[in-house]
mmCIF file of C-alpha atoms in Angstrom:
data_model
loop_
_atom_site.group_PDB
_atom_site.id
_atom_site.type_symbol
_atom_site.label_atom_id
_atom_site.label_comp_id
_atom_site.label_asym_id
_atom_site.label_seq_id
_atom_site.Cartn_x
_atom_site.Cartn_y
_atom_site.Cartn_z
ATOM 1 C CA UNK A 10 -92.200 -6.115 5.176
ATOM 2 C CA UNK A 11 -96.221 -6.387 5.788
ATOM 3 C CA UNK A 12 -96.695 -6.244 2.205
ATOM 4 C CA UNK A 13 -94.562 -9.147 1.276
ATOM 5 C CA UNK A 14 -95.981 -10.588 4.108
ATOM 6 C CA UNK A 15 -99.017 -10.527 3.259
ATOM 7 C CA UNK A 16 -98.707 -11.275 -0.679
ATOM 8 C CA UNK A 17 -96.418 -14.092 -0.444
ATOM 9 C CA UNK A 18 -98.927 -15.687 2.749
ATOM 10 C CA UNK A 19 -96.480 -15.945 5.717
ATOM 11 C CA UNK A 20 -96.195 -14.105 8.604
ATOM 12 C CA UNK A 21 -93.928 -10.787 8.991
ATOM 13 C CA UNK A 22 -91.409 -12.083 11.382
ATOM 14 C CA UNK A 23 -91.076 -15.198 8.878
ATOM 15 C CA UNK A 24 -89.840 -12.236 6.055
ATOM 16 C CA UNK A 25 -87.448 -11.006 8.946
ATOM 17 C CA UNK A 26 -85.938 -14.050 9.188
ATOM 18 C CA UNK A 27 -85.472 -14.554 5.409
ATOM 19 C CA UNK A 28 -83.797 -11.161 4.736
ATOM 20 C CA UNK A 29 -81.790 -11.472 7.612
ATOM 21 C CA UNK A 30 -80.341 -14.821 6.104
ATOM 22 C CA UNK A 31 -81.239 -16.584 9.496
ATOM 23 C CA UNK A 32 -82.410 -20.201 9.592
ATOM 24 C CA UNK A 33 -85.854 -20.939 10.072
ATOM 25 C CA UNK A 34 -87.816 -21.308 6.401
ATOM 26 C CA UNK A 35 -87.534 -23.535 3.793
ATOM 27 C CA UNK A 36 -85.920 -23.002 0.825
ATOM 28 C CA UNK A 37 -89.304 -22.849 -0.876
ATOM 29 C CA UNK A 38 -90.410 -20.302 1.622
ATOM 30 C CA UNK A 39 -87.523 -18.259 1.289
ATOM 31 C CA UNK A 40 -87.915 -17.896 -2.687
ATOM 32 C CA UNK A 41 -91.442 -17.399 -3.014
ATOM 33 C CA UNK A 42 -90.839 -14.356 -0.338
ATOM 34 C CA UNK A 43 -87.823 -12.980 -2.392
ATOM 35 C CA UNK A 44 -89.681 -13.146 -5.464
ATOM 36 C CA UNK A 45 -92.390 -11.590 -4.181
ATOM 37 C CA UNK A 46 -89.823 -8.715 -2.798
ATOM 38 C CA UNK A 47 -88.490 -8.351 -6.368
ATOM 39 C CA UNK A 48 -91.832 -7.900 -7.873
ATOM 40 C CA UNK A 49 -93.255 -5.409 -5.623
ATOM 41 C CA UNK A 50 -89.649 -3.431 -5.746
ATOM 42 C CA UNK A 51 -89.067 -4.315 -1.658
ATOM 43 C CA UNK A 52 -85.675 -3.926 -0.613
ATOM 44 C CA UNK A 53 -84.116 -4.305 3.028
ATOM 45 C CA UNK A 54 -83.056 -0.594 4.208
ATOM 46 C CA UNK A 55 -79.693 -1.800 5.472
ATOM 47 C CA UNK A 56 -78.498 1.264 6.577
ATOM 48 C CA UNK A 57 -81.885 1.806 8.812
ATOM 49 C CA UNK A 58 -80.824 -1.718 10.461
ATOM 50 C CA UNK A 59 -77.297 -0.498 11.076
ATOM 51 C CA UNK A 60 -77.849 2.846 12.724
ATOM 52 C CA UNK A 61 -80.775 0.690 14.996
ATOM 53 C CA UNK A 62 -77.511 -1.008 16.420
ATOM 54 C CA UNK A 63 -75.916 2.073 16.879
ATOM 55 C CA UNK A 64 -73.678 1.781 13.575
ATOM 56 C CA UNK A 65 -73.707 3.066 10.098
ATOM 57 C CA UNK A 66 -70.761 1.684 8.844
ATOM 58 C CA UNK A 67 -70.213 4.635 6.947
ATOM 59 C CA UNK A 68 -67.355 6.582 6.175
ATOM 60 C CA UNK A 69 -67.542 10.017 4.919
ATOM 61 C CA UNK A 70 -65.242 11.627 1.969
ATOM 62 C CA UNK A 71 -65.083 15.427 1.655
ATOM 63 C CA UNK A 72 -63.153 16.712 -1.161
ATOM 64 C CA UNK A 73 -62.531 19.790 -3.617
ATOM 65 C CA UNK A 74 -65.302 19.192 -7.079
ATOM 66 C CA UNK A 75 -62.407 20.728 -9.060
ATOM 67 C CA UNK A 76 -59.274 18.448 -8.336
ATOM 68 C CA UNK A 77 -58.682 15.530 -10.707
ATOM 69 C CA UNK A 78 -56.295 14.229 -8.374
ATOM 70 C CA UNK A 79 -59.365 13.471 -5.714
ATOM 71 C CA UNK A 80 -60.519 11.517 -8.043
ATOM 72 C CA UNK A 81 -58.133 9.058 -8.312
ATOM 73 C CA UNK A 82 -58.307 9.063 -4.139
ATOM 74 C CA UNK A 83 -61.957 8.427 -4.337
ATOM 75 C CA UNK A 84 -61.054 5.573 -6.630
ATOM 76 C CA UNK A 85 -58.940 4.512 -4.263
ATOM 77 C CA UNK A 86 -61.348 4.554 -1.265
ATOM 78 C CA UNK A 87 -64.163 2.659 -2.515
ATOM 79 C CA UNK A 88 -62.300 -0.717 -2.548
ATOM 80 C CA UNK A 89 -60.779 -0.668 0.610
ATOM 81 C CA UNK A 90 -63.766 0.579 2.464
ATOM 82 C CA UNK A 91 -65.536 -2.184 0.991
ATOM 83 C CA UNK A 92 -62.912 -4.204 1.504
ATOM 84 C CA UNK A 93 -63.442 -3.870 5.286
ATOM 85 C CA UNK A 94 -67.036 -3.803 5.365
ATOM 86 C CA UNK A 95 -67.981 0.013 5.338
ATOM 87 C CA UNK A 96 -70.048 1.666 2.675
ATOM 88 C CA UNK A 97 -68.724 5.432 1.636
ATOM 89 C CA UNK A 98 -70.447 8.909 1.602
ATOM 90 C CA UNK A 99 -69.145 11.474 -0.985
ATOM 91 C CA UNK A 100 -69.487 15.837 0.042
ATOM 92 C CA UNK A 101 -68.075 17.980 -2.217
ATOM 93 C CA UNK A 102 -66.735 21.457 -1.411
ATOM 94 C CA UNK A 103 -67.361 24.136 -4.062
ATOM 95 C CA UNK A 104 -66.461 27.696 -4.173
ATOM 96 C CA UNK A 105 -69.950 28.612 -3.032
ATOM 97 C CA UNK A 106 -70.004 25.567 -0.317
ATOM 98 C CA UNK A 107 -67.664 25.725 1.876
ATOM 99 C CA UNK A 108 -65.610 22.667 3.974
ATOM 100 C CA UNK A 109 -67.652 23.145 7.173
ATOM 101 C CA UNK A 110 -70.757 22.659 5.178
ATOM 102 C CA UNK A 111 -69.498 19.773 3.198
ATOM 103 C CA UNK A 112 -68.372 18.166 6.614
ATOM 104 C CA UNK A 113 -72.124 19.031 8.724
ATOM 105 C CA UNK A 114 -73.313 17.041 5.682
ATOM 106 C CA UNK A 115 -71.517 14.104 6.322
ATOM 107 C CA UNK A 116 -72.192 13.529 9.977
ATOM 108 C CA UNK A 117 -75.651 14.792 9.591
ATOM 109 C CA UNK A 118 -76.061 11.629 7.513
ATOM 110 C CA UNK A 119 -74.388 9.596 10.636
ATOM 111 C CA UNK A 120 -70.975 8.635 9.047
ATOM 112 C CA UNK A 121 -69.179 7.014 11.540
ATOM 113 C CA UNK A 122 -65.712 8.853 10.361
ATOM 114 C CA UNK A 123 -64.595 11.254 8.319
ATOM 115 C CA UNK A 124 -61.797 11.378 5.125
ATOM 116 C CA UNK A 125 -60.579 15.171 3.970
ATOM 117 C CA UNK A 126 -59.271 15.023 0.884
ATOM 118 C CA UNK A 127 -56.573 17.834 0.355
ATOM 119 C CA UNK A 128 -58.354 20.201 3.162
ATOM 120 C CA UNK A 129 -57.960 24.198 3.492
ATOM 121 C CA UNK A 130 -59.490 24.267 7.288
ATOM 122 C CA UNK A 131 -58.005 26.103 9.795
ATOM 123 C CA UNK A 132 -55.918 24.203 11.693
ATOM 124 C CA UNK A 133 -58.039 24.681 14.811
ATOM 125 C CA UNK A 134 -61.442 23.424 12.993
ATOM 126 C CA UNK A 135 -59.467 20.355 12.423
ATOM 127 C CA UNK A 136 -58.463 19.790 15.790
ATOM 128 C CA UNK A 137 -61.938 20.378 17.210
ATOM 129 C CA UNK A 138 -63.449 17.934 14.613
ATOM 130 C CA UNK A 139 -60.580 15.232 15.399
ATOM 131 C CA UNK A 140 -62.022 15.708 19.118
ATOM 132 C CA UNK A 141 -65.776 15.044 18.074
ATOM 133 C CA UNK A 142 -65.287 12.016 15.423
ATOM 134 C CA UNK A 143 -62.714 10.294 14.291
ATOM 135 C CA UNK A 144 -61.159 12.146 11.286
ATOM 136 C CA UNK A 145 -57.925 11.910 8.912
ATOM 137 C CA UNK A 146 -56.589 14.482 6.503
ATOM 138 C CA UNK A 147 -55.158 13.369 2.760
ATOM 139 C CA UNK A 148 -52.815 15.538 1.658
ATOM 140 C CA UNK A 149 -52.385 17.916 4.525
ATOM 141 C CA UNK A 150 -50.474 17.808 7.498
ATOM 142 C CA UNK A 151 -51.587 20.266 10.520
ATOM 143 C CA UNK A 152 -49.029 19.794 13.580
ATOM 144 C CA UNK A 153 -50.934 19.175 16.981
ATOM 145 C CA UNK A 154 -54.532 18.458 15.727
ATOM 146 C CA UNK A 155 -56.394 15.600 16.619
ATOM 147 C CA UNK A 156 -56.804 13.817 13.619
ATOM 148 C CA UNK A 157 -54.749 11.222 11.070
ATOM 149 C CA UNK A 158 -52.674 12.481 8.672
ATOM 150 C CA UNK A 159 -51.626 10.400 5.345
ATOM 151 C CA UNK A 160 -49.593 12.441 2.968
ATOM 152 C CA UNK A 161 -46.670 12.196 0.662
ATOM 153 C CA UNK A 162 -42.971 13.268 1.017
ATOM 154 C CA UNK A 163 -43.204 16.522 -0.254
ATOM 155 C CA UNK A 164 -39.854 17.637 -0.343
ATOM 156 C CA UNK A 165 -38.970 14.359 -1.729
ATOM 157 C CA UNK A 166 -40.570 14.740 -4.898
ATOM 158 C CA UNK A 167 -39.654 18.325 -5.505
ATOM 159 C CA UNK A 168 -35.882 17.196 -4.978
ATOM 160 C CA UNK A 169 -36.106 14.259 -7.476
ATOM 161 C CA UNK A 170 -38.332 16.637 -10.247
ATOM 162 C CA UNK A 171 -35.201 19.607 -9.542
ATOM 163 C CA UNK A 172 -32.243 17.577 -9.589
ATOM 164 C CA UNK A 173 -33.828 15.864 -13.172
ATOM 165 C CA UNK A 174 -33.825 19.686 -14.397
ATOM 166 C CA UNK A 175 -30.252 20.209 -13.156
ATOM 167 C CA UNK A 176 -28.856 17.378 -14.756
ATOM 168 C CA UNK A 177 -30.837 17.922 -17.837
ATOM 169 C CA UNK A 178 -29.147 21.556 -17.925
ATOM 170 C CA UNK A 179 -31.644 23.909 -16.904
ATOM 171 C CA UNK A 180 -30.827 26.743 -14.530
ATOM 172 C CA UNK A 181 -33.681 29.253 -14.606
ATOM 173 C CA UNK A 182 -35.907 27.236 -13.368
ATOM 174 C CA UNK A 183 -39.384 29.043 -11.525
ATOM 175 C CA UNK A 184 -41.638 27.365 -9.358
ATOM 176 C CA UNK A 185 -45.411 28.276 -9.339
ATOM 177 C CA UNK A 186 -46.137 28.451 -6.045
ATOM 178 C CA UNK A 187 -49.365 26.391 -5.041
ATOM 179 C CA UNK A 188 -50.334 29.338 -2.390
ATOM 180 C CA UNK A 189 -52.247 27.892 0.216
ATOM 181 C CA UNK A 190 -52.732 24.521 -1.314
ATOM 182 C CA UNK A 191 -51.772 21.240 0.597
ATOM 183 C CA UNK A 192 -48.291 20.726 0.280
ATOM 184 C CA UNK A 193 -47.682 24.182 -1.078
ATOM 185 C CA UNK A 194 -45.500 25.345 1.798
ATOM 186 C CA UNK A 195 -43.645 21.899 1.768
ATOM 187 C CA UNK A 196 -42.676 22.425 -2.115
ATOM 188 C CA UNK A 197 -42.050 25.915 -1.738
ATOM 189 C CA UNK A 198 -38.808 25.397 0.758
ATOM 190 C CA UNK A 199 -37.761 22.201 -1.161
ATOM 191 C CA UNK A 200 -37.686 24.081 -4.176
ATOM 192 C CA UNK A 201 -35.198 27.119 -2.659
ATOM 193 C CA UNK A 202 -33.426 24.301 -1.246
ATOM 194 C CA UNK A 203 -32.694 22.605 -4.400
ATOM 195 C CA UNK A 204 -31.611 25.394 -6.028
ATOM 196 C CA UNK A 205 -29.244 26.318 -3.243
ATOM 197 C CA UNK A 206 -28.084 23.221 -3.140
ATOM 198 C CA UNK A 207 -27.348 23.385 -7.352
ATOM 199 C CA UNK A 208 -25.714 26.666 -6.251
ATOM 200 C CA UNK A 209 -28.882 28.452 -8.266
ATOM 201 C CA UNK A 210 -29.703 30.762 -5.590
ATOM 202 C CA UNK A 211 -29.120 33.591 -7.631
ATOM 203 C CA UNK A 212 -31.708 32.381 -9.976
ATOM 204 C CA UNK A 213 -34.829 31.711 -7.924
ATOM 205 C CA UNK A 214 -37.978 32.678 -8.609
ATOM 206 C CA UNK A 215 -41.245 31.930 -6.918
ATOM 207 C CA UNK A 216 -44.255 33.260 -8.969
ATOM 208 C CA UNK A 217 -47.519 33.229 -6.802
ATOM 209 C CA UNK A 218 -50.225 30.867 -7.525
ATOM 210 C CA UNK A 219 -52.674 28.013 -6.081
ATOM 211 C CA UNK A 220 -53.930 24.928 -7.750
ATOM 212 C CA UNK A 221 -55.616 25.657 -10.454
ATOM 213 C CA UNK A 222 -55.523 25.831 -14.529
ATOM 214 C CA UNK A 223 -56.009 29.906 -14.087
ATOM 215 C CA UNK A 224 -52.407 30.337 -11.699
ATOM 216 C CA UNK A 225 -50.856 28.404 -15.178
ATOM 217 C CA UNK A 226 -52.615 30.169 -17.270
ATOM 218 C CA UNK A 227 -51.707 33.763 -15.158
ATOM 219 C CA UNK A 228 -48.346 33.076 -15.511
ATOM 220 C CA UNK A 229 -47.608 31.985 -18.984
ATOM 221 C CA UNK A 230 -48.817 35.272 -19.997
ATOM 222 C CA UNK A 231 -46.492 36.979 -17.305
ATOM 223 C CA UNK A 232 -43.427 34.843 -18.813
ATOM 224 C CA UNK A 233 -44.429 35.665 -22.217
ATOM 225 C CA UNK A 234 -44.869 39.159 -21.594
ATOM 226 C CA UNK A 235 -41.839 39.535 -19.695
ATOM 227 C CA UNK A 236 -40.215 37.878 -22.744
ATOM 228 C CA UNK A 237 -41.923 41.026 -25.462
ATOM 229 C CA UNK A 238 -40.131 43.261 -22.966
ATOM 230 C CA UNK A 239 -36.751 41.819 -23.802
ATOM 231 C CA UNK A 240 -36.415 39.093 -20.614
ATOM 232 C CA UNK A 241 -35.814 35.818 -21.495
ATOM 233 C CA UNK A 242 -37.872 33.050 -20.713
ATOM 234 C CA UNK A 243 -36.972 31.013 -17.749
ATOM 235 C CA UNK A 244 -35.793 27.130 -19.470
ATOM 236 C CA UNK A 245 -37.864 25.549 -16.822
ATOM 237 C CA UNK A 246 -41.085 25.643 -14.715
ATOM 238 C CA UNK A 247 -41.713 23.505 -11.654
ATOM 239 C CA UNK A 248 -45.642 24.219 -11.336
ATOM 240 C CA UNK A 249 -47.209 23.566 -7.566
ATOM 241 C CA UNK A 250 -49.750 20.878 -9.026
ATOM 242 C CA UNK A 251 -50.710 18.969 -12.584
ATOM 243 C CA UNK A 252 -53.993 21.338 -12.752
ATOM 244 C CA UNK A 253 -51.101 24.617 -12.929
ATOM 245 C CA UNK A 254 -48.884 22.806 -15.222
ATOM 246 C CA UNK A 255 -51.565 21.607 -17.868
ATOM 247 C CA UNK A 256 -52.688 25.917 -17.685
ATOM 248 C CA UNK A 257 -49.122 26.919 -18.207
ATOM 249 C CA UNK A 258 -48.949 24.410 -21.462
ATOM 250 C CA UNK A 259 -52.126 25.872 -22.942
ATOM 251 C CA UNK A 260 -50.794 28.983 -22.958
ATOM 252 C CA UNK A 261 -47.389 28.084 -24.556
ATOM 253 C CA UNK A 262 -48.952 26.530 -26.710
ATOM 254 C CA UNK A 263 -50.803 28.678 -27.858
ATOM 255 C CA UNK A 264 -48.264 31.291 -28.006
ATOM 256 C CA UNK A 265 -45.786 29.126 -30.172
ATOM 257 C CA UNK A 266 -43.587 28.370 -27.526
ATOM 258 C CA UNK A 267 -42.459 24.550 -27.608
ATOM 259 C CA UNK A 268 -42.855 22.161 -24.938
ATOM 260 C CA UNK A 269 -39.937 21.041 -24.205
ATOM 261 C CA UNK A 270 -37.659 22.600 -27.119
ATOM 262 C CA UNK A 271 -37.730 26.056 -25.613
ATOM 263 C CA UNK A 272 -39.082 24.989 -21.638
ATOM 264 C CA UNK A 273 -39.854 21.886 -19.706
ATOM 265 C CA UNK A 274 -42.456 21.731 -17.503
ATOM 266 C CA UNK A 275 -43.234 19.905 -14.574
ATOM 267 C CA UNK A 276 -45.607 19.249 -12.887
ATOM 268 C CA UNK A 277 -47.074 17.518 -9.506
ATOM 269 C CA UNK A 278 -49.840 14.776 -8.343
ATOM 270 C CA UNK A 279 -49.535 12.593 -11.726
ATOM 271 C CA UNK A 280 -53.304 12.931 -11.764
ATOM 272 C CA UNK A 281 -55.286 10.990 -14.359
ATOM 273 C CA UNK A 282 -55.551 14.297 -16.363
ATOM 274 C CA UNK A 283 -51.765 14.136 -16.987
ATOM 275 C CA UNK A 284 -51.874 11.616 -18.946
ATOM 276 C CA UNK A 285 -54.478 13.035 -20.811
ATOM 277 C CA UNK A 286 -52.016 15.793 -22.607
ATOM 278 C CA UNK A 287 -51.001 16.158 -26.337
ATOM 279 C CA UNK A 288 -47.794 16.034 -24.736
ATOM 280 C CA UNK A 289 -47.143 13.716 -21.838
ATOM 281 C CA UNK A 290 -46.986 15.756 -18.872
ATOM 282 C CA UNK A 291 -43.337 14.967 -16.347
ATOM 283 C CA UNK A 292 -44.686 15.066 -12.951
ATOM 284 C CA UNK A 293 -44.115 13.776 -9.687
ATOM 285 C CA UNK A 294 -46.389 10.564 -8.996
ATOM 286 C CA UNK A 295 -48.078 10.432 -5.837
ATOM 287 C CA UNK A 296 -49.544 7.005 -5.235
ATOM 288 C CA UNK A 297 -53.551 7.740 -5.022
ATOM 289 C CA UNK A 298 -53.991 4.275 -4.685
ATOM 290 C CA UNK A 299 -51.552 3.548 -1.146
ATOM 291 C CA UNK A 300 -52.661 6.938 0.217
ATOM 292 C CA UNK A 301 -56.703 5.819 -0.154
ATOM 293 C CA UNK A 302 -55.505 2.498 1.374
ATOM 294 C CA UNK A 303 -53.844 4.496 4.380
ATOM 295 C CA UNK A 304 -56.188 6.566 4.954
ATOM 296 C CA UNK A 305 -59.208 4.187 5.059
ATOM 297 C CA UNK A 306 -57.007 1.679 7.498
ATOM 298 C CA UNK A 307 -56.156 4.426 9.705
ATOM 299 C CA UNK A 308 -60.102 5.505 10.301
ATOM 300 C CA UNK A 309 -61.490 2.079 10.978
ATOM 301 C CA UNK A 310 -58.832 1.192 12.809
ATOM 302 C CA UNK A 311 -59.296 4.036 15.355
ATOM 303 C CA UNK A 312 -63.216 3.455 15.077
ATOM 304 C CA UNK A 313 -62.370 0.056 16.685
ATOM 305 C CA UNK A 314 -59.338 1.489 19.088
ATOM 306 C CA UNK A 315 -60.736 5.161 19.873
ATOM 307 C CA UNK A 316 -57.764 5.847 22.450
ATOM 308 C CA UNK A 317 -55.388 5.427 19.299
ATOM 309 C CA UNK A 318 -53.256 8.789 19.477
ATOM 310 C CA UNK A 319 -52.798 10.563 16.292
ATOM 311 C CA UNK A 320 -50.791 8.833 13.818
ATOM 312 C CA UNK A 321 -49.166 10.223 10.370
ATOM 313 C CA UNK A 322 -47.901 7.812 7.605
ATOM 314 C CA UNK A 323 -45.868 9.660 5.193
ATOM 315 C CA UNK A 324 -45.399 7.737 1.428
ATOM 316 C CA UNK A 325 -42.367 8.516 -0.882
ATOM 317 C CA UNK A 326 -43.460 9.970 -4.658
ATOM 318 C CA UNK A 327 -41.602 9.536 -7.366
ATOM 319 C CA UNK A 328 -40.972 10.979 -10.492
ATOM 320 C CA UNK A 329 -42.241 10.263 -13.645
ATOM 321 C CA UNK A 330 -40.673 11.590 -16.797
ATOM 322 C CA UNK A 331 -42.605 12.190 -19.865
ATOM 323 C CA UNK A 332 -42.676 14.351 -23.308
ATOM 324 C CA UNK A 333 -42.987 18.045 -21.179
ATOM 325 C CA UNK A 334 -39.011 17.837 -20.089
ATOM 326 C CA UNK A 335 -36.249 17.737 -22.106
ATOM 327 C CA UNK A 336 -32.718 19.613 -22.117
ATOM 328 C CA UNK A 337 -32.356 22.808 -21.636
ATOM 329 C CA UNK A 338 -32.122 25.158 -24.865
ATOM 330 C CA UNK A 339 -28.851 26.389 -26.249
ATOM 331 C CA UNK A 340 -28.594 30.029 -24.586
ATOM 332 C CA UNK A 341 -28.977 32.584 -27.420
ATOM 333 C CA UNK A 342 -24.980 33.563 -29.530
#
């Protein structure tokens, strides 16, 4: 501020005043000392002038590097935040950087609360970090902690994607189970539910997984090898995520197995990727853009009303039926 002080002739408080947008020069003033700014590359460090009240106005995002769908959550964020006057802060966990890291980063840098996209924490990590800042989990519900959760009707979705399989004929149906993924547990007992419900329970099959192209990948080759041994291929998967599915297609493919001729699979998120597919990937749609919204409300609102008590705010998916689902194949004469 001395420098464009000094260059443009006026004193220092003067160039307060003008980059504070506060009456007091004239319009003359004020361009020759913004000009001056430009040229000499001066910018106001707004976030210095925030944290000297004793706010950043910051809102940090932690989320997985590898997950399209936090993507489309991030996309989400950015509007509303700015929307209600709050800048955001991205940390990324990694498999060699861990949540608690990506988290110390964020309030290390002063963010004033914190977003978890999709988190693995232990439960009681969450808690204690819902008691030092004001915190909400996407994706993930943990009973008791401290913090917001915003998440989607789990068993919801998985009822809608099995009872399209049902009516479309399919029987042996496996799920891929997302392991310790959000949600996983949630679409795990929906899935055994639906098929008792079909009266299927004879035929269910949970294959162990997570949320990633390799637990696809790991178990098209089981199928297919299971299938050189004489077993038949199950008509249709229901994968624990899009990331799962879109590895399970590959392989088919690859093999010669057609999508959906000889299997339909499904998958879950309706991430930007699954759209993305040679064939159109069925999944169940979870609404990025409401769940952002949500989430966002729900942390400035208990920035301005601290004695809030937790609060959850559960959105219904829905389906969304492409090219990877079809009817089941005609069992072998």
């Amino acid at each position: 501020m001395a420098d464009v002080a000094e260059k443009a002739g006026v004193s220092r408080a003067l160039v307060s005043i003008i980059f504070r947008n506060l009456p007091g020069a004239s319009e003359e003033t004020r361009q020759r000392v913004l000009r001056v700014a430009d040229e000499i590359g001066y910018r106001p460090d707004s976030a210095a002038r925030l944290l000297a009240r004793g706010h950043s106005r910051t809102l940090g995002v932690m989320f997985a590097v590898q997950q399209p769908f936090h993507t489309d959550l991030i996309e989400g964020i950015y509007p509303e935040a700015e929307r209600l006057g709050y800048e955001v802060l991205l940390s990324g966990a990694t498999q060699s950087r861990g949540e608690e890291k990506a988290v110390e980063a964020l309030l290390s840098h002063r963010c004033e609360a914190l977003i978890l996209l999709g988190s693995f924490a232990e439960p009681s990590f969450l808690d204690e970090l819902g008691r030092r800042t004001v915190a909400v989990s996407v994706s993930r519900r943990v009973p008791h902690a401290h913090v917001d959760f915003v998440h989607s009707a789990e068993g919801k979705g998985v009822r809608q994607a099995m009872d399209h399989l049902v009516e479309s004929g399919h029987r042996r149906i496996v799920h891929i189970d997302g392991g310790g993924g959000p949600g996983s547990a949630d679409r795990r007992r929906a899935y055994r539910a639906a098929m008792r419900r079909h009266g299927l329970e004879s035929e269910v099959r949970v294959i162990p997984g997570d949320h990633t192209e390799l637990s696809g990948i790991g178990t098209g080759r089981l199928l297919l090898a299971e299938r050189d041994k004489g077993q038949p291929l199950p008509t249709a998967v229901l994968a624990g995520n899009d990331r799962c599915a879109m590895g399970l297609l590959m392989t088919l493919t690859r093999a010669g197995v057609e999508v959906p001729r000889d299997m339909s699979v499904v998958g879950y998120d309706d991430s930007h990727l699954s759209h993305l597919m040679p064939i159109g990937l069925t999944t169940v749609r979870q609404d990025a853009g409401l769940m952002a919204e949500h989430a966002v409300r729900f942390a400035v609102e208990r920035l301005e009303k601290p004695e809030l008590e937790p609060r959850e705010a559960v959105l219904d998916p829905k389906l969304v039926v492409r090219g990877s689902s079809g009817p089941a194949p005609e069992p072998p004469a």
